Coordinates of C-alpha atoms in Angstrom, one line a residue:
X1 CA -50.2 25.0 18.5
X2 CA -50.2 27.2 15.3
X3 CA -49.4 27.1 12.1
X4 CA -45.9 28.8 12.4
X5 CA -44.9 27.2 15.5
X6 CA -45.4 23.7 14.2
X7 CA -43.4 24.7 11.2
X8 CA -40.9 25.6 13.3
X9 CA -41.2 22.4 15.4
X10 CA -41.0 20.5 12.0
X11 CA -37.2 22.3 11.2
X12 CA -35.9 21.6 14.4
X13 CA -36.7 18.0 13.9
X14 CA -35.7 17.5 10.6
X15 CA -32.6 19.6 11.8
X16 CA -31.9 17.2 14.4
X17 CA -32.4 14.3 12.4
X18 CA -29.3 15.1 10.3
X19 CA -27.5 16.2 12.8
X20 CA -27.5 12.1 13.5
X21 CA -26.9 11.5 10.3
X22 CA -23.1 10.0 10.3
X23 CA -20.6 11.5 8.1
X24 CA -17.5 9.7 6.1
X25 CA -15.3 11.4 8.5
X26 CA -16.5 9.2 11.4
X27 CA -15.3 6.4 9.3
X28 CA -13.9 3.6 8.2
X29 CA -16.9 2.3 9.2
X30 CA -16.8 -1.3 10.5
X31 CA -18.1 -3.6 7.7
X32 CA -22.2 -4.1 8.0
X33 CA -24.4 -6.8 6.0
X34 CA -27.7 -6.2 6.2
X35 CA -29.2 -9.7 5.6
X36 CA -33.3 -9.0 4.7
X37 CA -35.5 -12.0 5.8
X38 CA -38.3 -11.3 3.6
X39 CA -37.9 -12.9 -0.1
X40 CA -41.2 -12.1 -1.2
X41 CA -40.2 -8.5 -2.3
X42 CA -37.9 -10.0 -5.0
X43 CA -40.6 -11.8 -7.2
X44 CA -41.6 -9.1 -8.4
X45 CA -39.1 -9.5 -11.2
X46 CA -41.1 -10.4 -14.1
X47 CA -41.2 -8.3 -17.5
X48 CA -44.3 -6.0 -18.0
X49 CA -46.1 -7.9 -21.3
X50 CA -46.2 -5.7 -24.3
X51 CA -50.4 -5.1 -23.8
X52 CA -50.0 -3.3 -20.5
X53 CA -51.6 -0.2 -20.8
X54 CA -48.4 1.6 -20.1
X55 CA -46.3 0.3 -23.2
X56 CA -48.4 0.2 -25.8
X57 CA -48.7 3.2 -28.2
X58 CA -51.2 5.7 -27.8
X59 CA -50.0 7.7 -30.4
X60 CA -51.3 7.8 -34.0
X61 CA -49.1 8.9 -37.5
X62 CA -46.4 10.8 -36.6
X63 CA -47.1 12.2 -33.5
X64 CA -44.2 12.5 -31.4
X65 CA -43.8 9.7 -28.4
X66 CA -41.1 7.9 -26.5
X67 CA -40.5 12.0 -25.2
X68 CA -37.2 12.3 -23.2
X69 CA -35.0 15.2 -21.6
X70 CA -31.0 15.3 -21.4
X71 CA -28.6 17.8 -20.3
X72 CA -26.1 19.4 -22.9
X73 CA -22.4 20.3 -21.1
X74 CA -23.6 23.1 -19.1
X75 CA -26.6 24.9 -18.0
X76 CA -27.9 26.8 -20.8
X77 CA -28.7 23.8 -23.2
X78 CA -30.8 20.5 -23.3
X79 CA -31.5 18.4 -25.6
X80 CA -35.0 17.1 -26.3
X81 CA -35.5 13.7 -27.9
X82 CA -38.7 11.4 -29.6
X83 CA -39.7 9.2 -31.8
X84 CA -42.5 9.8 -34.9
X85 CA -43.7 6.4 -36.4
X86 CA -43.7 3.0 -34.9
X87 CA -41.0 0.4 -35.3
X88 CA -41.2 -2.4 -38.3
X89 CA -40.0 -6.2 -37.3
X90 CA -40.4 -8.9 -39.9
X91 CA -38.4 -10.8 -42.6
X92 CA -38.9 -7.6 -44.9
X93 CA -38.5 -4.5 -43.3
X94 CA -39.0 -0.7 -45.3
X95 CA -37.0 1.5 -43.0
X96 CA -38.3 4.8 -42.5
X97 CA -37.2 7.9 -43.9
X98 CA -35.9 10.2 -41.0
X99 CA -36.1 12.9 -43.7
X100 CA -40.1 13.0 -44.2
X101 CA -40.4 14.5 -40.8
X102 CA -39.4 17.6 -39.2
X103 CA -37.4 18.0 -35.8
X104 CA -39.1 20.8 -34.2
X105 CA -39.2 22.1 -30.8
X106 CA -41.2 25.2 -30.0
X107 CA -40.3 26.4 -26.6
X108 CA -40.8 29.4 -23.7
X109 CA -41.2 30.6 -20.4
X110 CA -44.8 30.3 -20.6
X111 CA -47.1 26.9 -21.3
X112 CA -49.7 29.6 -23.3
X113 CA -46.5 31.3 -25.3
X114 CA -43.9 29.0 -27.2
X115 CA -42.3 31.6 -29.0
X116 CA -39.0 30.3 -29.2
X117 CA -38.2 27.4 -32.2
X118 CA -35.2 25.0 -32.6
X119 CA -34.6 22.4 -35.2
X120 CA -32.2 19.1 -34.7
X121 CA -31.8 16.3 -36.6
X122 CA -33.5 13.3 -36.8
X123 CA -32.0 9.5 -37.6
X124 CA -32.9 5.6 -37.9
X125 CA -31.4 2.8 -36.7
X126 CA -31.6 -1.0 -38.1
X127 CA -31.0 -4.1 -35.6
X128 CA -30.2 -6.2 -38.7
X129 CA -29.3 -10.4 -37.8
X130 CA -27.8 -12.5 -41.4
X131 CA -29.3 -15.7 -40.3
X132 CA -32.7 -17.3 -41.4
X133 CA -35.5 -16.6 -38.9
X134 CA -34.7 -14.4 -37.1
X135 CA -36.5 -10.9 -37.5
X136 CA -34.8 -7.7 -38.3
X137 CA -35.8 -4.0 -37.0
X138 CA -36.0 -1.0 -37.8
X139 CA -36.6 1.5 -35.3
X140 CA -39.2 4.7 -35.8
X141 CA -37.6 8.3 -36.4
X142 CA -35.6 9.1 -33.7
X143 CA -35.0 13.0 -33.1
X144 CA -32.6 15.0 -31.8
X145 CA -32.7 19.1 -31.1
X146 CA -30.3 21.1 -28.7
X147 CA -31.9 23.9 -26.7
X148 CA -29.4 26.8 -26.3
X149 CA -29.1 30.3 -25.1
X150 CA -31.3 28.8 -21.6
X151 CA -31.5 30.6 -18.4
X152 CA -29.7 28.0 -15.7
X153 CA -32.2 27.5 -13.0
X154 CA -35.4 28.1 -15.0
X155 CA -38.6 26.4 -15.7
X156 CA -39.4 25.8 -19.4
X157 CA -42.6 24.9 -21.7
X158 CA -42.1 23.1 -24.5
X159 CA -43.8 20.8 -27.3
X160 CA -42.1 19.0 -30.2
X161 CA -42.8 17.1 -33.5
X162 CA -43.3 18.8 -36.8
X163 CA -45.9 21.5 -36.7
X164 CA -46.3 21.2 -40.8
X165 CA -47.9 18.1 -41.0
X166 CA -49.3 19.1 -38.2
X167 CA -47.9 16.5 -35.4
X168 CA -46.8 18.2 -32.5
X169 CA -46.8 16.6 -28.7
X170 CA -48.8 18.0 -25.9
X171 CA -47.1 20.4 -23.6
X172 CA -44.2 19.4 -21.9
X173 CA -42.1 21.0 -19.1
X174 CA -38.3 20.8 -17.4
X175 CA -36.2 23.1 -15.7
X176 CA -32.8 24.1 -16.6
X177 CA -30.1 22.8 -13.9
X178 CA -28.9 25.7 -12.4
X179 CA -25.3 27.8 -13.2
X180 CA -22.2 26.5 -11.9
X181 CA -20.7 27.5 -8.9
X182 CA -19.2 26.7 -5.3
X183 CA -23.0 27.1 -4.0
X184 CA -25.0 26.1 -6.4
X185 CA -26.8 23.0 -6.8
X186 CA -29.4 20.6 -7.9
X187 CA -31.4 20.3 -5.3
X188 CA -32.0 16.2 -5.5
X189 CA -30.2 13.7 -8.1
X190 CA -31.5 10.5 -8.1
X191 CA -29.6 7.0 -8.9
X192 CA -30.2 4.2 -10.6
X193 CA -28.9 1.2 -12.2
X194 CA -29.9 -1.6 -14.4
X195 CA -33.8 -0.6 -14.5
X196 CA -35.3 -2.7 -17.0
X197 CA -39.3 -2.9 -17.4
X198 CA -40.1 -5.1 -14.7
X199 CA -43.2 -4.7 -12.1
X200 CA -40.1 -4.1 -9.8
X201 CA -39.5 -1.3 -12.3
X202 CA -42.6 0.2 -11.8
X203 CA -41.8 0.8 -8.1
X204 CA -38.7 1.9 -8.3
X205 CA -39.8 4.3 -10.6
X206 CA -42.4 5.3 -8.9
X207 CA -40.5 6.1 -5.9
X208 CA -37.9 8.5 -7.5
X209 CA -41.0 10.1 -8.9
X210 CA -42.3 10.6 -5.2
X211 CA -38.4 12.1 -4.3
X212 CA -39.3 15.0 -6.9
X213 CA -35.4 14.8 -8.4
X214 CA -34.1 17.6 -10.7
X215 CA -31.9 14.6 -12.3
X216 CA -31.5 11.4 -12.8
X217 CA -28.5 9.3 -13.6
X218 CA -28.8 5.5 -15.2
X219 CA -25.7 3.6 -15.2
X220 CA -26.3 1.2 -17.5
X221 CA -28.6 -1.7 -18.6
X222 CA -31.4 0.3 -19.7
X223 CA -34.2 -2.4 -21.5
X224 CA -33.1 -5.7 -21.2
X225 CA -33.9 -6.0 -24.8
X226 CA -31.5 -8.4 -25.1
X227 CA -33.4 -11.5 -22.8
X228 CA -35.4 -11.9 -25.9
X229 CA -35.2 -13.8 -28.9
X230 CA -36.3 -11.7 -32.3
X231 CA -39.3 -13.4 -32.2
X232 CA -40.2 -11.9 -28.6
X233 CA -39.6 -14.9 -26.7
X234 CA -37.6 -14.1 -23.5
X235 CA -35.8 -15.7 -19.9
X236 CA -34.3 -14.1 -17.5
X237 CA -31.1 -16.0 -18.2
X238 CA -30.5 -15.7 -21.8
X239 CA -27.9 -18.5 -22.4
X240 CA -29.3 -20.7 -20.5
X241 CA -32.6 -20.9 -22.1
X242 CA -30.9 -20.0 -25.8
X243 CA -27.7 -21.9 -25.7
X244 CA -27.4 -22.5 -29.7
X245 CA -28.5 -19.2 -31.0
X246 CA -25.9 -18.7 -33.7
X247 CA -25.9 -14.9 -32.5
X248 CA -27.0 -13.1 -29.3
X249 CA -30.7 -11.9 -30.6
X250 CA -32.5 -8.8 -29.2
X251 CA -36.5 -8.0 -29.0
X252 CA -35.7 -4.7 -30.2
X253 CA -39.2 -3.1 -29.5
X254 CA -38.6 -3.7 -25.5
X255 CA -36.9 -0.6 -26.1
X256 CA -40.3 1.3 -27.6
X257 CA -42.0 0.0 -24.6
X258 CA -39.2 0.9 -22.0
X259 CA -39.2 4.4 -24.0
X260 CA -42.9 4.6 -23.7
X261 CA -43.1 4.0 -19.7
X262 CA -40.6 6.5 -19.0
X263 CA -41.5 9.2 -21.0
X264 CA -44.1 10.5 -18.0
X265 CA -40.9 11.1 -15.9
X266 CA -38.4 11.8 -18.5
X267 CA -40.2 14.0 -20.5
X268 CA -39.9 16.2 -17.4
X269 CA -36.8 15.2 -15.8
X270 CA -33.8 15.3 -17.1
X271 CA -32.2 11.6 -17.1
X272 CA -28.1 10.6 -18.0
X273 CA -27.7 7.4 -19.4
X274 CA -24.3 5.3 -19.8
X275 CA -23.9 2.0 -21.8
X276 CA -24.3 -1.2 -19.7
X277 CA -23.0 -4.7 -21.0
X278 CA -26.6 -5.8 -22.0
X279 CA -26.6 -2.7 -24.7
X280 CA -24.5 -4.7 -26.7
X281 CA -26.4 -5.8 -29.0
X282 CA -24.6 -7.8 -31.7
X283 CA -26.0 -7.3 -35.4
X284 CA -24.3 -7.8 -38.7
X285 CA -21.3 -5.9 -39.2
X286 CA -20.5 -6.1 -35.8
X287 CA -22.4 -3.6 -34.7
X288 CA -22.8 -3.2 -31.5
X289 CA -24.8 -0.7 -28.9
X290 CA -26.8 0.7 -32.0
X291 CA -30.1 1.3 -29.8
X292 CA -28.0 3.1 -26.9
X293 CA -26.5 5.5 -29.3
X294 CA -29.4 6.3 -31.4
X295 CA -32.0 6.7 -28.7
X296 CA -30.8 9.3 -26.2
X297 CA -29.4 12.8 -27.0
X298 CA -25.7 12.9 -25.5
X299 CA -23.6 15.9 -24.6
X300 CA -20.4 14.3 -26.0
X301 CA -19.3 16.9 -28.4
X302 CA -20.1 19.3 -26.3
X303 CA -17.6 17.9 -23.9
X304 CA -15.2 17.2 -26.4
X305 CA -15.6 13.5 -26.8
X306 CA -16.3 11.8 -30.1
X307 CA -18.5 8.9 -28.4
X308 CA -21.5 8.4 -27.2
X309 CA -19.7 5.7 -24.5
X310 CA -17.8 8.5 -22.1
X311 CA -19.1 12.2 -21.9
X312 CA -19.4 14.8 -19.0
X313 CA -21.8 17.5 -18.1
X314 CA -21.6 20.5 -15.2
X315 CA -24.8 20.0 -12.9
X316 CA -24.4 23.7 -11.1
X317 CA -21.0 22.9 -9.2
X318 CA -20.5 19.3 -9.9
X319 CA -18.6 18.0 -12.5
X320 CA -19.9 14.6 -13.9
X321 CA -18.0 12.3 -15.8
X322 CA -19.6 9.4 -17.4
X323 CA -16.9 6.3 -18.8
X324 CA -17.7 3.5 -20.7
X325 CA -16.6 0.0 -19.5
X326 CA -17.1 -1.3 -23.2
X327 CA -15.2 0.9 -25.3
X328 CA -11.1 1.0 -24.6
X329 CA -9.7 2.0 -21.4
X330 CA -6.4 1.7 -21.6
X331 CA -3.8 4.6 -21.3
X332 CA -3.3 5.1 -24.7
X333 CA -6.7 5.1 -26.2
X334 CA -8.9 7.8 -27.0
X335 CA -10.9 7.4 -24.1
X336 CA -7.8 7.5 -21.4
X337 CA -6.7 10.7 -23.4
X338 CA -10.0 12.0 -23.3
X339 CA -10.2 11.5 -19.6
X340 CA -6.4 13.0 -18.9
X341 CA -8.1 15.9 -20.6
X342 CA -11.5 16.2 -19.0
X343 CA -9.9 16.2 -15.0
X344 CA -7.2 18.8 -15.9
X345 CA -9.8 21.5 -17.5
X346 CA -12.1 21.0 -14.6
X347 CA -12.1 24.3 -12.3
X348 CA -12.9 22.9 -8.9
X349 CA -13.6 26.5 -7.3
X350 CA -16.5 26.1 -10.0
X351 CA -17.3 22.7 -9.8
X352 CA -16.0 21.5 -6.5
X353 CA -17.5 18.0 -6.6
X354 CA -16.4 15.1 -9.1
X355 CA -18.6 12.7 -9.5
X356 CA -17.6 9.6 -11.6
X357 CA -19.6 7.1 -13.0
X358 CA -19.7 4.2 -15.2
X359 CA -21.6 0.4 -15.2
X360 CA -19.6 -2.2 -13.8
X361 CA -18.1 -1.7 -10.3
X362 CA -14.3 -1.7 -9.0
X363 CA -15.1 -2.9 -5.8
X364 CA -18.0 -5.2 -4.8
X365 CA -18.3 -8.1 -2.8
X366 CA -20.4 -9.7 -4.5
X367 CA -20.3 -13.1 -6.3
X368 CA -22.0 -11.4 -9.5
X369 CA -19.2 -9.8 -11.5
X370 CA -16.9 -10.4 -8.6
X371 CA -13.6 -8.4 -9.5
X372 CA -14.9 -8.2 -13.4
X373 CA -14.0 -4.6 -13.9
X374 CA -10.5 -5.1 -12.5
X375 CA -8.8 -4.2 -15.9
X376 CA -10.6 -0.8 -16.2
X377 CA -9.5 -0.6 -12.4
X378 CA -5.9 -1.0 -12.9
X379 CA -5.9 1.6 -15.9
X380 CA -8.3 4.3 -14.5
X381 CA -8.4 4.2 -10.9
X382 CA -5.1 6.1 -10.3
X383 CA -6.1 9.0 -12.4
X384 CA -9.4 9.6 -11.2
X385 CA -7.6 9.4 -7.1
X386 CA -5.1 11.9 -8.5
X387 CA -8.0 14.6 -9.6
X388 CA -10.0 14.3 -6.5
X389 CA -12.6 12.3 -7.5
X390 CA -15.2 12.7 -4.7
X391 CA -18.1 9.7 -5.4
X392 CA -17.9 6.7 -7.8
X393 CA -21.4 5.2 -9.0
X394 CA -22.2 2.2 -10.6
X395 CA -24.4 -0.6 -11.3
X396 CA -24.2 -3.9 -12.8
X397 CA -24.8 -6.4 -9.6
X398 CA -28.1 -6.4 -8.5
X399 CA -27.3 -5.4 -4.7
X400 CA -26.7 -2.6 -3.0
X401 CA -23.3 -1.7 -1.7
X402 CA -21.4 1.4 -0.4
X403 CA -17.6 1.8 0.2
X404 CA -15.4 3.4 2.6
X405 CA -13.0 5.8 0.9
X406 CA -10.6 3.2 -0.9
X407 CA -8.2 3.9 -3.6
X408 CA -6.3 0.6 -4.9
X409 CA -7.8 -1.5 -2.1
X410 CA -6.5 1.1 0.5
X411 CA -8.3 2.8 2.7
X412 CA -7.4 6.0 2.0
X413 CA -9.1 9.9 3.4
X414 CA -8.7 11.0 0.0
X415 CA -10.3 8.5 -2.1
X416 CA -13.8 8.3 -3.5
X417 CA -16.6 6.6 -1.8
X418 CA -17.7 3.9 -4.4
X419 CA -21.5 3.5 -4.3
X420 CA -22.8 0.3 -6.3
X421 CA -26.8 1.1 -6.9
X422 CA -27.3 -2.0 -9.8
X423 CA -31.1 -2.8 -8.3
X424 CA -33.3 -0.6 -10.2
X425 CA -35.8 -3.4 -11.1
X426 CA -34.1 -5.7 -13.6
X427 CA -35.8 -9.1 -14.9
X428 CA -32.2 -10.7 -14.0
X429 CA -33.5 -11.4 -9.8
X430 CA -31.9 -9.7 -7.0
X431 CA -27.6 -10.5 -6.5
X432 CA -27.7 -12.1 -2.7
X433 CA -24.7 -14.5 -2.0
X434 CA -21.1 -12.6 -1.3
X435 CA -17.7 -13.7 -1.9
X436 CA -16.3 -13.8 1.4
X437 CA -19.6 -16.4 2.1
X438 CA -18.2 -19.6 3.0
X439 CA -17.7 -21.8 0.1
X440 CA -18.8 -18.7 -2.3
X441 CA -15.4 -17.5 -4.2
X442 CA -15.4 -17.8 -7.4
X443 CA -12.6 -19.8 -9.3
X444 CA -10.6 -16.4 -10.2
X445 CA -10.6 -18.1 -14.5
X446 CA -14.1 -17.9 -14.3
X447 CA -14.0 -13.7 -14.2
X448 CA -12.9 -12.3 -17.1
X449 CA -13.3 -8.8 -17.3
X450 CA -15.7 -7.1 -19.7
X451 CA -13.2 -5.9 -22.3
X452 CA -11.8 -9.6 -23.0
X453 CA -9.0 -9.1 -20.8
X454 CA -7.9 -10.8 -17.1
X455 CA -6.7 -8.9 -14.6
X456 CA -8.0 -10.2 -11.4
X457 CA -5.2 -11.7 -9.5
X458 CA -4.8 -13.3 -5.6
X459 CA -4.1 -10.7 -3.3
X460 CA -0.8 -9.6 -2.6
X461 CA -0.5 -8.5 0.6
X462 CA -3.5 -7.6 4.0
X463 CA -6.0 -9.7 5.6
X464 CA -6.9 -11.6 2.2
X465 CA -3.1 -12.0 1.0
X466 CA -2.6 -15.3 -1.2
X467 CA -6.3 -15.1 -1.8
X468 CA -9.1 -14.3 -4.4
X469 CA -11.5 -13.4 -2.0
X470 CA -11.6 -12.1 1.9
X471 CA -13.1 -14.8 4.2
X472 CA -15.0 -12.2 6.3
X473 CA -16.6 -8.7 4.6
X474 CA -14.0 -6.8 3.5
X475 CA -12.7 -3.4 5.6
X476 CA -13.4 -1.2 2.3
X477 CA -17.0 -2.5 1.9
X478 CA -19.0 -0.4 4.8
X479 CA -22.8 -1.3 4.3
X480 CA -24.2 -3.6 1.8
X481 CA -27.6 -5.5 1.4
X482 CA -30.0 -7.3 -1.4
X483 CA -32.7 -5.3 -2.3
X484 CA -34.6 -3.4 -5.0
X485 CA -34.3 0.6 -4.9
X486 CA -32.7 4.1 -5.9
X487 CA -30.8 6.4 -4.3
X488 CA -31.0 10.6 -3.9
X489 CA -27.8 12.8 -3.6
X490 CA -28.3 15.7 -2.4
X491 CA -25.0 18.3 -2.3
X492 CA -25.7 21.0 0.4
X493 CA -22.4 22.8 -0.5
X494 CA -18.8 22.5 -1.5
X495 CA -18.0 19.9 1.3
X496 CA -21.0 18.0 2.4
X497 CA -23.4 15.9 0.4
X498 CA -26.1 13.7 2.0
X499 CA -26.8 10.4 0.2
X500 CA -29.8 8.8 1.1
X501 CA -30.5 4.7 0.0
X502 CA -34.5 3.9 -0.6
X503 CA -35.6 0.4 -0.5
X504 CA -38.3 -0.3 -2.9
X505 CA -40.3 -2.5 0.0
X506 CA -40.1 0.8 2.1
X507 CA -42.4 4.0 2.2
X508 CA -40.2 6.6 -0.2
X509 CA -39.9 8.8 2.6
X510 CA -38.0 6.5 4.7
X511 CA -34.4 5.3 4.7
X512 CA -32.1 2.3 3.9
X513 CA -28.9 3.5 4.5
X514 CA -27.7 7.6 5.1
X515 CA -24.3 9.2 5.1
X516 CA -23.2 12.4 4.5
X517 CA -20.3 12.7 2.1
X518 CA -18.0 14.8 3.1
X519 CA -15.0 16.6 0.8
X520 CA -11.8 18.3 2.6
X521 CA -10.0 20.0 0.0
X522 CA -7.7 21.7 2.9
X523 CA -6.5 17.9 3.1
X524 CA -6.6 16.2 0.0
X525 CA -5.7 18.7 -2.9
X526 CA -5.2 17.4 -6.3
X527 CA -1.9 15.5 -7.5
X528 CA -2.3 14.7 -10.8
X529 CA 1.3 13.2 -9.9
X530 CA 0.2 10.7 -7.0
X531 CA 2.0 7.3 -8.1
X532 CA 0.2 3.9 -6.8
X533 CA 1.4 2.2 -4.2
X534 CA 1.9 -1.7 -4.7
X535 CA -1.5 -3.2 -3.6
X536 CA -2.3 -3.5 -0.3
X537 CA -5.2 -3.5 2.2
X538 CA -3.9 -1.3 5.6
X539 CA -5.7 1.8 6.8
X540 CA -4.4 5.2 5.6
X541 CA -7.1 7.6 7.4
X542 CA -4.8 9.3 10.4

């Protein structure tokens, strides 16, 4: 057979096998647990130690490390981000000055011809504790410099430091996301939540490199930094091991040597980040989340937020909006507002796909965080259904877990599929035991949501009514299973998206779990008026 017939033969097959691929208008699907019998994959979820090869520093004065790429609002911008000079821990720290170096990118169409040069700004930031022995921090320079005036869809050479000392990085590339518009699109995002720098990590890490994404989005609990005590002692259940710690310490350099891993893949790719509960961070001052906001470059003014915790960005014709589960949600705060504002200036012949995303999920069935979020639920949900909102991520339990459409425990046509993805690799161990387990719900005091409030009541009416929990898998939970892995969206056009699951004890080219997404506008158009029902659990898909 020749070359151009087995090409052929190699389209019709790949043709045919998404043509089995189901599609969320086959569903609800019936409820399906996939229950893995080998446990050997999950011990992998130990910390890489600070001499692997990988994390240590390779860099010497100010030469630029800890190299990352992030996407401004819209096509023709990035931001490009590093660190010059290492990080000081000790009794007696002498922070840095992040006004002896330059932030410098020189930049171009061409790795031989950089003839383009932007200046940002550059920063510190202090992880400072007021009791005796403990160590304070203070982090290297941290810079920050906006690309504009970019051609969308383009590859781009680029190197950054300051080229007066001279410290400059080697040569770096990324290509721009492309413009937006009904049919134009990134060709593969990839997924992934509560990554950490575990061997685990390494795989999962590995495999999105091997899916050759344009994109990647984090949702939350980046480092782990926060397992460890200043002194670099660290469990995978902090207060358990460190019950009298006066305040919740942090091994702030776990965040260099996250930095340091990743900057092979993000240093290329373009990666999204939103806050997690273990960026915390408490310091003096009651600081919090000091490392999260200082260490990535965020399009939040662009997008006309004034926080690093909620931001959105156009990724050719979707519309991504990030929220932050640890900053107020509530209707009249500035986040609500800046939400209200966000959906209604969104263009959907532009941007036909919403994506929305955030850390911890609305609806899992998990034990982990069961219901937590059920406060940001009940003051965000209905907006987001109103606008259209076409897929929900999130991470925080470490499982696996995709929804039928549901909107306020409803199965509903017109509601977003909710895809829980919290598995990247964390030193936390794998979430395995459901709710609706016998004997597994929790008591409903014990589930405080994330903000300090309670929301999470017994069900009202449906199958679970009078209960916390279901005593069978719930109808709005379709697939879920325990295992490590990322996920790759990739939107074909304005109606169909194909979502693919990879298991991290699977080859990357095969497949955990595979749906197409599909939008119908024609059916569901946006009613920024929609009212929500009182809660209830009956089908609404004829």
């Amino acid at each position: 057979m020749g070359n151009s017939a087995v090409a052929i033969a190699m389209l019709l097959m790949a043709a045919a096998a998404e043509a089995a691929v189901p599609t969320t208008l086959d569903g609800p699907f019936e409820p399906v647990t996939v229950r893995l019998g080998n446990e050997g994959f999950r011990g992998n979820a130990v910390d890489l130690p600070e001499t692997d090869p990988r994390v240590v520093r390779k860099v010497k004065g100010f030469e630029p490390e800890q190299i990352s790429v992030s996407l401004s609002a819209n096509a023709d911008s990035v931001w490009i981000s590093w660190v010059t000079g290492d990080f000081q821990i000790g009794h007696d720290i002498e922070p840095l000055d992040p006004t002896s170096v330059a932030s410098v990118v020189h930049y171009g169409r061409l790795s031989h011809h950089l003839s383009c040069e932007t200046t940002g700004h550059s920063l510190i930031y202090n992880q400072l504790y007021p009791f005796k022995g403990m160590q304070n921090y203070s982090s290297g320079i941290i810079h920050h410099v906006c690309l504009k005036g970019l051609i969308p869809d383009t590859l781009y050479y680029y190197r950054c430091g300051d080229p007066s000392i001279p410290a400059m990085s080697a040569t770096h590339l990324f290509r721009t996301m492309p413009v937006s518009g009904p049919e134009s699109y990134p060709k593969r995002i990839a997924v992934v939540g509560d990554l950490g720098l575990t061997y685990n990590t390494t795989s999962t890490v590995n495999h999105v490199r091997e899916n050759n994404p344009d994109l990647i989005l984090l949702l939350g609990d980046v480092s782990y930094a926060n397992l460890y005590l200043t002194n670099g002692t660290g469990s995978d259940c902090y207060s358990c091991s460190f019950p009298t710690t006066p305040i919740h310490e942090t091994y702030q350099p776990r965040w260099d040597f996250w930095a340091r891993f990743m900057e092979p893949t993000v240093s290329e790719i373009p990666i999204m980040v939103i806050e997690g509960n273990h960026e915390k961070e408490e310091q003096v001052e009651k600081k919090t989340f000091e490392a999260y906001s200082s260490r990535f470059g965020f399009p939040a003014e662009e997008s006309g937020s004034n926080s690093t915790f909620y931001y959105s960005f156009n990724a050719g014709g979707i519309h991504f909006i990030m929220l932050g589960a640890y900053i107020s949600y509530n209707k009249s705060g500035e986040q609500y507002k800046w939400l209200l504002r966000d959906l209604a200036s969104v263009d959907r012949k532009v941007t036909p796909w919403l994506i929305a995303s955030w850390h911890p999920p609305w609806y899992s069935t998990y034990v982990s965080h069961y219901r937590e979020a059920e406060c940001m639920r009940v003051q965000m949900e209905e907006l987001l259904f109103s606008y259209g909102v076409d897929v929900v991520f999130n991470g925080h339990v470490h499982a696996y877990e995709r929804s039928n459409r549901v909107f306020n425990y409803t199965l509903d046509r017109c509601a977003p599929v909710h895809i829980m993805v919290g598995d990247g690799g964390n030193r936390e161990k794998m979430a395995i035991t459901h709710a609706d387990d016998p004997g597994q719900c929790p008591d409903p005091t014990t589930t405080p949501d994330g903000m300090g409030g309670f929301c999470a009541f017994n069900f009202t009416t449906g199958p679970a009514a009078g209960k916390f929990c279901w005593d069978r898998q719930p109808d709005y939970s379709a697939y879920r299973e325990s295992s490590f892995g990322h996920g790759i969206l990739e939107v074909k056009n304005e109606t169909h998206a194909l979502w693919t699951w990879h298991r991290n004890q699977d080859s990357y080219s095969s497949t955990g779990d595979q749906i197409y997404i599909v939008r119908q506008p024609h059916k569901c158009p946006i009613q920024p008026t929609r009212t929500v029902a009182t809660p209830s659990l009956f089908v609404r898909y004829s």
